[in-house]
Coordinates of C-alpha atoms in Angstrom, one line a residue:
M1 CA -8.4 166.7 -215.3
R2 CA -6.2 168.2 -212.6
V3 CA -8.8 170.8 -211.8
V4 CA -11.3 168.0 -211.5
A5 CA -9.0 166.2 -209.2
A6 CA -8.3 169.1 -207.2
L7 CA -12.1 170.0 -206.7
F8 CA -12.9 166.5 -205.7
S9 CA -10.0 166.6 -203.2
L10 CA -11.5 169.7 -201.8
L11 CA -14.6 168.3 -201.6
M12 CA -13.6 165.2 -199.7
L13 CA -11.5 167.3 -197.3
S14 CA -14.3 169.6 -196.5
S15 CA -16.6 166.5 -195.9
I16 CA -14.1 164.9 -193.7
A17 CA -14.0 168.1 -191.8
V18 CA -17.7 168.4 -191.7
A19 CA -17.8 164.9 -190.3
Q20 CA -15.3 165.8 -187.5
E21 CA -17.2 169.0 -186.7
A22 CA -20.3 166.6 -186.1
K23 CA -18.6 164.2 -183.8
P24 CA -20.4 164.3 -180.6
L25 CA -18.9 166.1 -177.7
R26 CA -19.3 163.5 -175.0
I27 CA -19.6 164.0 -171.3
G28 CA -19.5 161.2 -168.8
L29 CA -21.1 161.7 -165.6
L30 CA -19.7 159.0 -162.9
T31 CA -21.7 159.2 -159.8
D32 CA -23.2 156.9 -157.0
M33 CA -26.7 155.9 -158.5
N34 CA -28.1 153.8 -155.7
G35 CA -25.7 153.9 -152.7
P36 CA -25.5 156.6 -150.0
Y37 CA -24.6 159.5 -151.7
T38 CA -27.2 159.4 -154.5
D39 CA -29.8 161.7 -152.5
N40 CA -27.4 164.6 -152.5
D41 CA -26.1 164.1 -155.8
G42 CA -27.0 161.2 -158.3
Q43 CA -30.2 162.2 -160.2
G44 CA -30.3 165.6 -159.2
A45 CA -26.8 166.2 -160.6
I46 CA -27.8 164.6 -164.1
E47 CA -30.9 166.9 -164.1
A48 CA -28.7 169.9 -163.4
A49 CA -26.1 168.7 -165.9
K50 CA -28.8 168.3 -168.8
M51 CA -29.8 171.9 -167.9
A52 CA -26.6 173.3 -168.7
I53 CA -26.4 171.3 -171.9
A54 CA -29.8 172.8 -172.5
D55 CA -28.6 176.3 -171.9
F56 CA -26.3 175.6 -174.8
G57 CA -28.7 174.5 -177.2
G58 CA -27.3 171.1 -176.9
K59 CA -24.6 171.9 -179.2
I60 CA -21.0 173.4 -178.8
L61 CA -18.8 174.4 -181.8
G62 CA -21.3 172.7 -184.0
R63 CA -21.1 169.3 -182.1
P64 CA -23.9 168.0 -180.3
I65 CA -23.4 167.2 -176.7
E66 CA -24.1 164.0 -175.2
L67 CA -24.4 162.9 -171.6
V68 CA -23.4 159.6 -170.6
L69 CA -24.1 158.1 -167.3
G70 CA -22.0 155.8 -165.1
D71 CA -22.4 154.3 -161.5
H72 CA -18.9 153.7 -159.8
Q73 CA -20.8 152.0 -157.0
N74 CA -18.2 153.6 -154.3
K75 CA -15.8 150.8 -155.7
T76 CA -12.5 152.3 -157.0
D77 CA -12.0 149.4 -159.6
I78 CA -15.3 149.6 -161.0
G79 CA -15.2 153.5 -161.1
M80 CA -11.6 153.0 -162.9
A81 CA -13.1 150.3 -165.4
V82 CA -15.8 152.7 -166.3
A83 CA -13.5 155.7 -166.7
R84 CA -11.3 153.4 -168.8
R85 CA -13.9 152.1 -171.0
W86 CA -15.2 155.8 -171.7
Y87 CA -11.8 157.2 -172.5
D88 CA -10.6 154.1 -174.6
N89 CA -13.7 152.8 -176.4
E90 CA -16.6 155.3 -176.3
N91 CA -14.8 158.8 -177.0
V92 CA -15.8 160.4 -173.9
D93 CA -13.9 163.8 -173.8
V94 CA -14.6 164.8 -170.3
I95 CA -15.5 163.0 -166.8
M96 CA -17.4 164.9 -164.1
D97 CA -18.9 164.6 -160.6
V98 CA -17.2 161.2 -159.3
N99 CA -18.7 161.7 -155.5
N100 CA -16.3 159.3 -154.1
S101 CA -12.8 160.5 -153.0
A102 CA -10.9 157.4 -153.6
V103 CA -12.6 157.0 -157.0
A104 CA -11.9 160.3 -157.8
L105 CA -8.4 160.3 -157.0
A106 CA -7.7 157.3 -159.1
V107 CA -9.8 158.8 -162.3
S108 CA -8.0 162.1 -161.9
W109 CA -4.5 160.2 -162.6
L110 CA -6.1 158.0 -165.6
T111 CA -7.4 161.6 -166.8
K112 CA -3.9 163.0 -166.9
E113 CA -2.8 159.6 -168.6
K114 CA -5.4 160.3 -171.3
N115 CA -5.0 163.8 -171.6
K116 CA -8.7 164.5 -171.0
I117 CA -10.5 166.7 -168.6
L118 CA -11.8 165.8 -165.0
L119 CA -14.7 168.2 -163.5
A120 CA -14.4 167.0 -159.9
T121 CA -17.9 168.5 -158.9
S122 CA -18.6 166.2 -156.1
A123 CA -15.1 165.0 -154.5
A124 CA -14.1 166.6 -151.6
S125 CA -10.4 165.2 -151.1
V126 CA -8.1 168.1 -150.6
D127 CA -5.4 166.0 -152.5
L128 CA -7.1 166.4 -155.7
T129 CA -5.7 169.7 -156.0
N130 CA -3.0 169.5 -153.4
K131 CA -0.4 166.8 -153.4
Q132 CA -2.0 164.7 -156.3
C133 CA -2.9 167.7 -158.3
T134 CA -2.5 167.4 -162.2
P135 CA -3.2 170.0 -165.0
N136 CA -6.3 168.0 -166.2
T137 CA -8.5 168.3 -163.0
V138 CA -10.7 171.0 -161.8
Q139 CA -12.2 170.7 -158.5
W140 CA -15.6 172.3 -157.8
L141 CA -16.9 170.7 -154.4
S142 CA -15.5 172.5 -151.2
D143 CA -12.4 170.3 -150.2
T144 CA -11.7 168.8 -147.1
Y145 CA -9.6 171.5 -146.0
A146 CA -12.3 174.2 -146.6
L147 CA -15.0 172.2 -145.0
A148 CA -13.3 171.0 -142.0
H149 CA -10.6 173.6 -141.2
N150 CA -13.0 176.4 -141.4
V151 CA -15.9 175.3 -139.3
A152 CA -13.3 173.6 -136.7
A153 CA -11.4 176.9 -136.3
A154 CA -14.6 178.8 -136.1
E155 CA -16.2 176.9 -133.4
T156 CA -13.0 176.6 -131.4
K157 CA -12.2 180.4 -131.5
A158 CA -15.9 180.6 -130.1
G159 CA -15.1 178.3 -127.1
A160 CA -15.3 174.9 -128.3
K161 CA -12.0 173.7 -126.8
S162 CA -12.3 170.0 -126.2
W163 CA -13.3 167.6 -129.2
F164 CA -13.9 163.9 -129.9
I165 CA -14.5 163.3 -133.6
I166 CA -16.1 160.5 -135.5
A167 CA -14.9 160.0 -138.9
A168 CA -15.6 157.8 -142.1
D169 CA -12.9 155.3 -142.5
Y170 CA -11.7 156.1 -146.2
A171 CA -9.6 158.8 -147.8
Y172 CA -12.5 161.4 -147.4
G173 CA -13.3 160.8 -143.5
K174 CA -9.7 160.6 -142.7
S175 CA -8.7 163.9 -144.5
L176 CA -11.6 165.5 -142.7
Q177 CA -10.5 164.4 -139.5
E178 CA -6.9 165.4 -140.0
E179 CA -7.9 169.1 -141.3
A180 CA -10.2 169.6 -138.3
T181 CA -7.5 168.4 -135.7
R182 CA -5.0 170.6 -137.2
A183 CA -7.4 173.7 -136.9
I184 CA -8.6 172.8 -133.4
V185 CA -5.0 172.4 -132.3
E186 CA -3.8 175.7 -134.0
N187 CA -6.6 177.7 -132.2
G188 CA -5.9 176.3 -129.0
G189 CA -8.4 173.4 -128.6
T190 CA -7.5 169.9 -128.0
V191 CA -8.9 166.5 -129.6
K192 CA -9.4 164.0 -126.8
G193 CA -9.8 161.1 -129.2
F194 CA -11.3 159.9 -132.5
V195 CA -12.8 156.6 -134.1
R196 CA -13.5 155.5 -137.5
H197 CA -16.4 153.6 -139.1
P198 CA -16.8 151.8 -142.3
M199 CA -19.0 153.5 -144.9
G200 CA -22.7 152.6 -144.6
T201 CA -22.6 151.7 -141.0
A202 CA -26.2 151.5 -139.3
D203 CA -25.3 151.3 -135.7
F204 CA -23.3 154.2 -134.2
S205 CA -23.9 153.3 -130.6
S206 CA -20.6 152.2 -129.6
F207 CA -18.8 155.2 -131.3
I208 CA -21.3 157.7 -129.5
L209 CA -20.5 155.9 -126.1
Q210 CA -17.0 156.4 -126.8
A211 CA -17.6 160.1 -127.6
Q212 CA -19.4 160.3 -124.4
G213 CA -16.7 158.6 -122.2
S214 CA -13.9 160.7 -123.8
G215 CA -14.9 163.9 -121.5
A216 CA -14.9 166.0 -124.7
S217 CA -17.6 168.9 -124.9
V218 CA -17.8 168.9 -128.7
L219 CA -18.8 165.8 -131.1
G220 CA -17.3 166.6 -134.5
I221 CA -18.7 164.3 -137.3
A222 CA -16.5 163.8 -140.2
N223 CA -18.8 161.9 -142.3
V224 CA -21.5 162.6 -144.7
S225 CA -25.0 161.9 -146.1
A226 CA -26.8 158.5 -144.9
D227 CA -23.7 158.1 -142.5
F228 CA -24.0 161.6 -141.1
I229 CA -27.9 161.5 -140.8
S230 CA -27.5 158.2 -138.9
T231 CA -24.8 159.7 -136.4
V232 CA -26.8 162.9 -135.6
K233 CA -30.0 160.7 -135.1
Q234 CA -28.5 158.5 -132.9
A235 CA -26.6 160.9 -131.1
H236 CA -29.8 162.8 -130.1
E237 CA -31.4 159.2 -129.0
F238 CA -28.5 158.8 -126.6
Q239 CA -29.0 162.3 -125.3
L240 CA -25.4 162.9 -126.0
G241 CA -24.9 166.1 -124.2
M242 CA -22.3 167.3 -126.2
K243 CA -22.3 170.2 -129.0
I244 CA -22.6 168.7 -132.3
V245 CA -20.4 170.2 -135.2
G246 CA -21.0 168.8 -138.8
M247 CA -17.9 168.8 -141.1
H248 CA -20.0 168.4 -144.4
V249 CA -23.7 169.1 -144.3
Y250 CA -26.3 169.1 -146.9
I251 CA -29.9 170.8 -147.2
L252 CA -31.3 167.4 -147.5
D253 CA -30.0 166.4 -143.9
V254 CA -32.3 168.8 -142.3
P255 CA -35.7 167.2 -143.2
A256 CA -34.1 163.6 -142.9
I257 CA -33.0 164.5 -139.4
G258 CA -35.5 167.0 -138.4
Q259 CA -34.9 170.6 -138.4
A260 CA -35.7 170.8 -134.4
A261 CA -32.9 168.2 -133.9
M262 CA -30.4 170.1 -136.4
A263 CA -31.3 173.7 -135.0
G264 CA -28.3 175.7 -134.1
L265 CA -25.7 173.4 -135.9
Q266 CA -23.1 175.3 -137.7
F267 CA -21.1 174.5 -141.0
V268 CA -19.7 175.6 -144.0
D269 CA -20.8 175.7 -147.5
V270 CA -20.6 177.7 -150.7
F271 CA -24.3 177.7 -151.9
Y272 CA -27.5 178.0 -150.5
W273 CA -30.5 178.2 -152.8
D274 CA -32.0 181.4 -150.7
M275 CA -28.8 183.3 -150.9
D276 CA -29.7 185.7 -153.2
E277 CA -32.3 186.7 -156.6
K278 CA -30.3 184.1 -159.2
S279 CA -29.9 181.4 -156.7
R280 CA -33.5 181.6 -155.9
A281 CA -34.5 181.9 -159.4
W282 CA -32.5 179.0 -160.9
S283 CA -33.7 176.9 -157.6
Q284 CA -37.0 177.3 -157.8
Q285 CA -37.7 177.9 -161.4
R286 CA -35.4 175.3 -162.8
F287 CA -34.5 172.8 -160.2
F288 CA -37.5 172.5 -157.9
P289 CA -40.0 171.7 -160.8
V290 CA -38.2 168.7 -161.8
M291 CA -36.8 167.2 -158.6
K292 CA -39.3 168.6 -156.0
R293 CA -36.8 169.6 -153.7
M294 CA -34.0 172.3 -153.4
P295 CA -30.8 171.6 -154.9
T296 CA -27.7 170.6 -152.8
T297 CA -24.2 172.1 -153.5
N298 CA -23.1 169.0 -155.5
Q299 CA -26.1 169.3 -157.8
V300 CA -25.6 173.1 -158.3
N301 CA -21.8 172.2 -158.9
A302 CA -22.8 169.8 -161.9
Y303 CA -24.6 172.9 -163.8
Q304 CA -22.0 175.3 -162.7
A305 CA -19.0 173.2 -163.9
L306 CA -20.5 172.4 -167.2
I307 CA -21.5 175.8 -167.9
H308 CA -17.8 177.0 -167.3
Y309 CA -16.4 174.2 -169.3
F310 CA -18.7 175.1 -172.2
R311 CA -17.9 178.8 -172.0
A312 CA -14.1 177.9 -172.0
V313 CA -14.4 175.8 -175.1
Q314 CA -16.2 178.6 -177.0
A315 CA -13.6 181.1 -176.1
A316 CA -10.8 178.6 -177.3
G317 CA -12.7 177.7 -180.4
T318 CA -11.5 173.9 -179.6
T319 CA -12.1 171.2 -177.3
D320 CA -8.2 170.8 -177.2
T321 CA -7.5 170.0 -173.6
E322 CA -4.5 172.3 -173.0
A323 CA -6.4 175.1 -174.7
V324 CA -9.7 174.7 -172.7
M325 CA -7.9 174.1 -169.5
K326 CA -6.1 177.3 -170.1
K327 CA -9.3 179.2 -170.9
M328 CA -11.1 177.7 -167.6
K329 CA -8.3 179.2 -165.4
E330 CA -8.6 182.6 -167.2
L331 CA -12.4 183.1 -167.3
P332 CA -14.3 184.1 -164.3
L333 CA -17.2 182.0 -163.1
E334 CA -20.5 183.2 -164.3
D335 CA -24.0 181.6 -164.9
Q336 CA -27.7 181.5 -163.9
T337 CA -27.3 180.2 -160.3
G338 CA -25.1 183.5 -159.3
S339 CA -21.9 181.7 -159.3
H340 CA -18.6 184.0 -158.8
G341 CA -15.0 183.3 -158.4
Y342 CA -12.1 181.8 -160.4
V343 CA -10.2 178.4 -161.1
R344 CA -6.7 178.8 -159.4
A345 CA -3.6 177.4 -161.3
D346 CA -3.8 174.3 -159.1
G347 CA -7.4 173.5 -160.6
R348 CA -9.2 174.6 -157.1
V349 CA -12.2 176.5 -157.7
I350 CA -11.9 179.3 -155.7
R351 CA -15.2 180.9 -154.2
D352 CA -16.4 182.6 -151.2
M353 CA -17.9 180.5 -148.3
Y354 CA -20.2 180.8 -145.6
L355 CA -20.7 179.9 -142.1
F356 CA -23.9 178.8 -141.7
E357 CA -26.4 177.9 -138.8
I358 CA -29.5 176.0 -139.1
K359 CA -32.7 177.9 -137.8
S360 CA -35.1 176.5 -135.3
P361 CA -38.6 175.5 -136.9
A362 CA -40.2 178.6 -135.4
E363 CA -37.7 180.9 -137.3
S364 CA -38.4 179.4 -140.7
K365 CA -40.9 181.5 -142.6
Y366 CA -41.6 179.4 -145.7
P367 CA -40.5 175.8 -147.0
W368 CA -36.7 175.2 -147.3
D369 CA -36.3 178.2 -145.2
Y370 CA -33.4 176.3 -143.1
Y371 CA -30.1 178.4 -143.0
R372 CA -28.6 181.9 -141.8
V373 CA -25.4 183.2 -142.6
I374 CA -23.3 183.8 -139.9
K375 CA -20.1 184.9 -141.5
T376 CA -18.8 185.2 -145.1
L377 CA -15.4 183.3 -145.6
P378 CA -13.3 185.0 -148.4
G379 CA -12.2 182.5 -150.9
E380 CA -8.9 183.8 -151.0
T381 CA -8.5 182.6 -147.3
G382 CA -10.7 179.7 -147.1
Y383 CA -9.0 176.9 -149.1
V384 CA -5.2 175.7 -149.0
P385 CA -3.0 178.8 -149.1
A386 CA -0.5 178.8 -152.0
S387 CA 2.5 179.1 -149.4
E388 CA 1.1 175.6 -147.8
S389 CA 0.2 173.7 -151.0
Q390 CA 2.3 170.9 -152.4
C391 CA 0.9 171.2 -155.7
P392 CA 3.7 172.1 -158.3
L393 CA 1.4 173.8 -160.6
L394 CA 0.8 176.6 -157.9
A395 CA 3.8 179.1 -157.6
K396 CA 4.5 179.7 -153.7
K397 CA 4.0 183.2 -152.6

């Protein structure tokens, strides 16, 4: 009887282990489904995430992978409610995307509280991996320091000494403005004024008139997506007469505004579909057939982040948060898009960035041939230096 009982106990334990192994690994993609950020992220990020899951056969460590979708509607309370429900009631292991800095910062702290993992593939606030860093967050999107500091420094060094800045009036826009201002002043320039606008502003005429009246020679635009498109279009309608510098530009902005109007504009980014053989193959053969357009950095980030997370889970042999985060920071970035770089101790993904310039229509040789590389900005120098970081996870050098 004792032998039978022992065998029965072993069978029960084995059944429980199998049941636990079969428990789905749930990824919560929290994004803007219908608002101003949906074109540059939204459905394209969802499709890219599905591609990453498919590339792992839909399973990891014997567990099926499930993608759960949520819309934060660019409201912190709604985003937090979704994230909390996912963590508390729906067994979500990882949240990704979160393309609104205020929502991302709140979700980052909740993720730490719940000891889960946040893959911030579409949030740009530098605070995520600086003064509000946590051991549970990895930030893929170039942050506001990398975006604004690099382009503002490059343009100021090249002679753009007098600036006026139009910024979005929330965490992301304010951070872009502050980082750009610091770079301008450090490189011998001046900011003659700035103005902030609400998200989703339709009429930028008063802001553009203030820029014209400032006497500045450069208009720095510290907003993104629909707001950026509206600002540039209206600046051209007013025949602004100022050099325009974009601090966060997406490839979809070019056809939305018009390539002729965008020609000559410089900005920084980490990805362009036509950079090399791998980026072209993934963009043309995987992404374009589904979305009928080339991917934005946010959408590529969704693929890259999940591939890196899955590789870390495989290497760790577990989905335990501490073990997986350790592996994510040990393994180099490597995937079908041609990604390269690493995750720094503070959770900041370090990759080379590029100073791009938008070609004129006459210079483009085929569809989506929009960018030329002006300069490579090494990842080691393009982000907040360890010596300046306020993140306690990052050892000062």
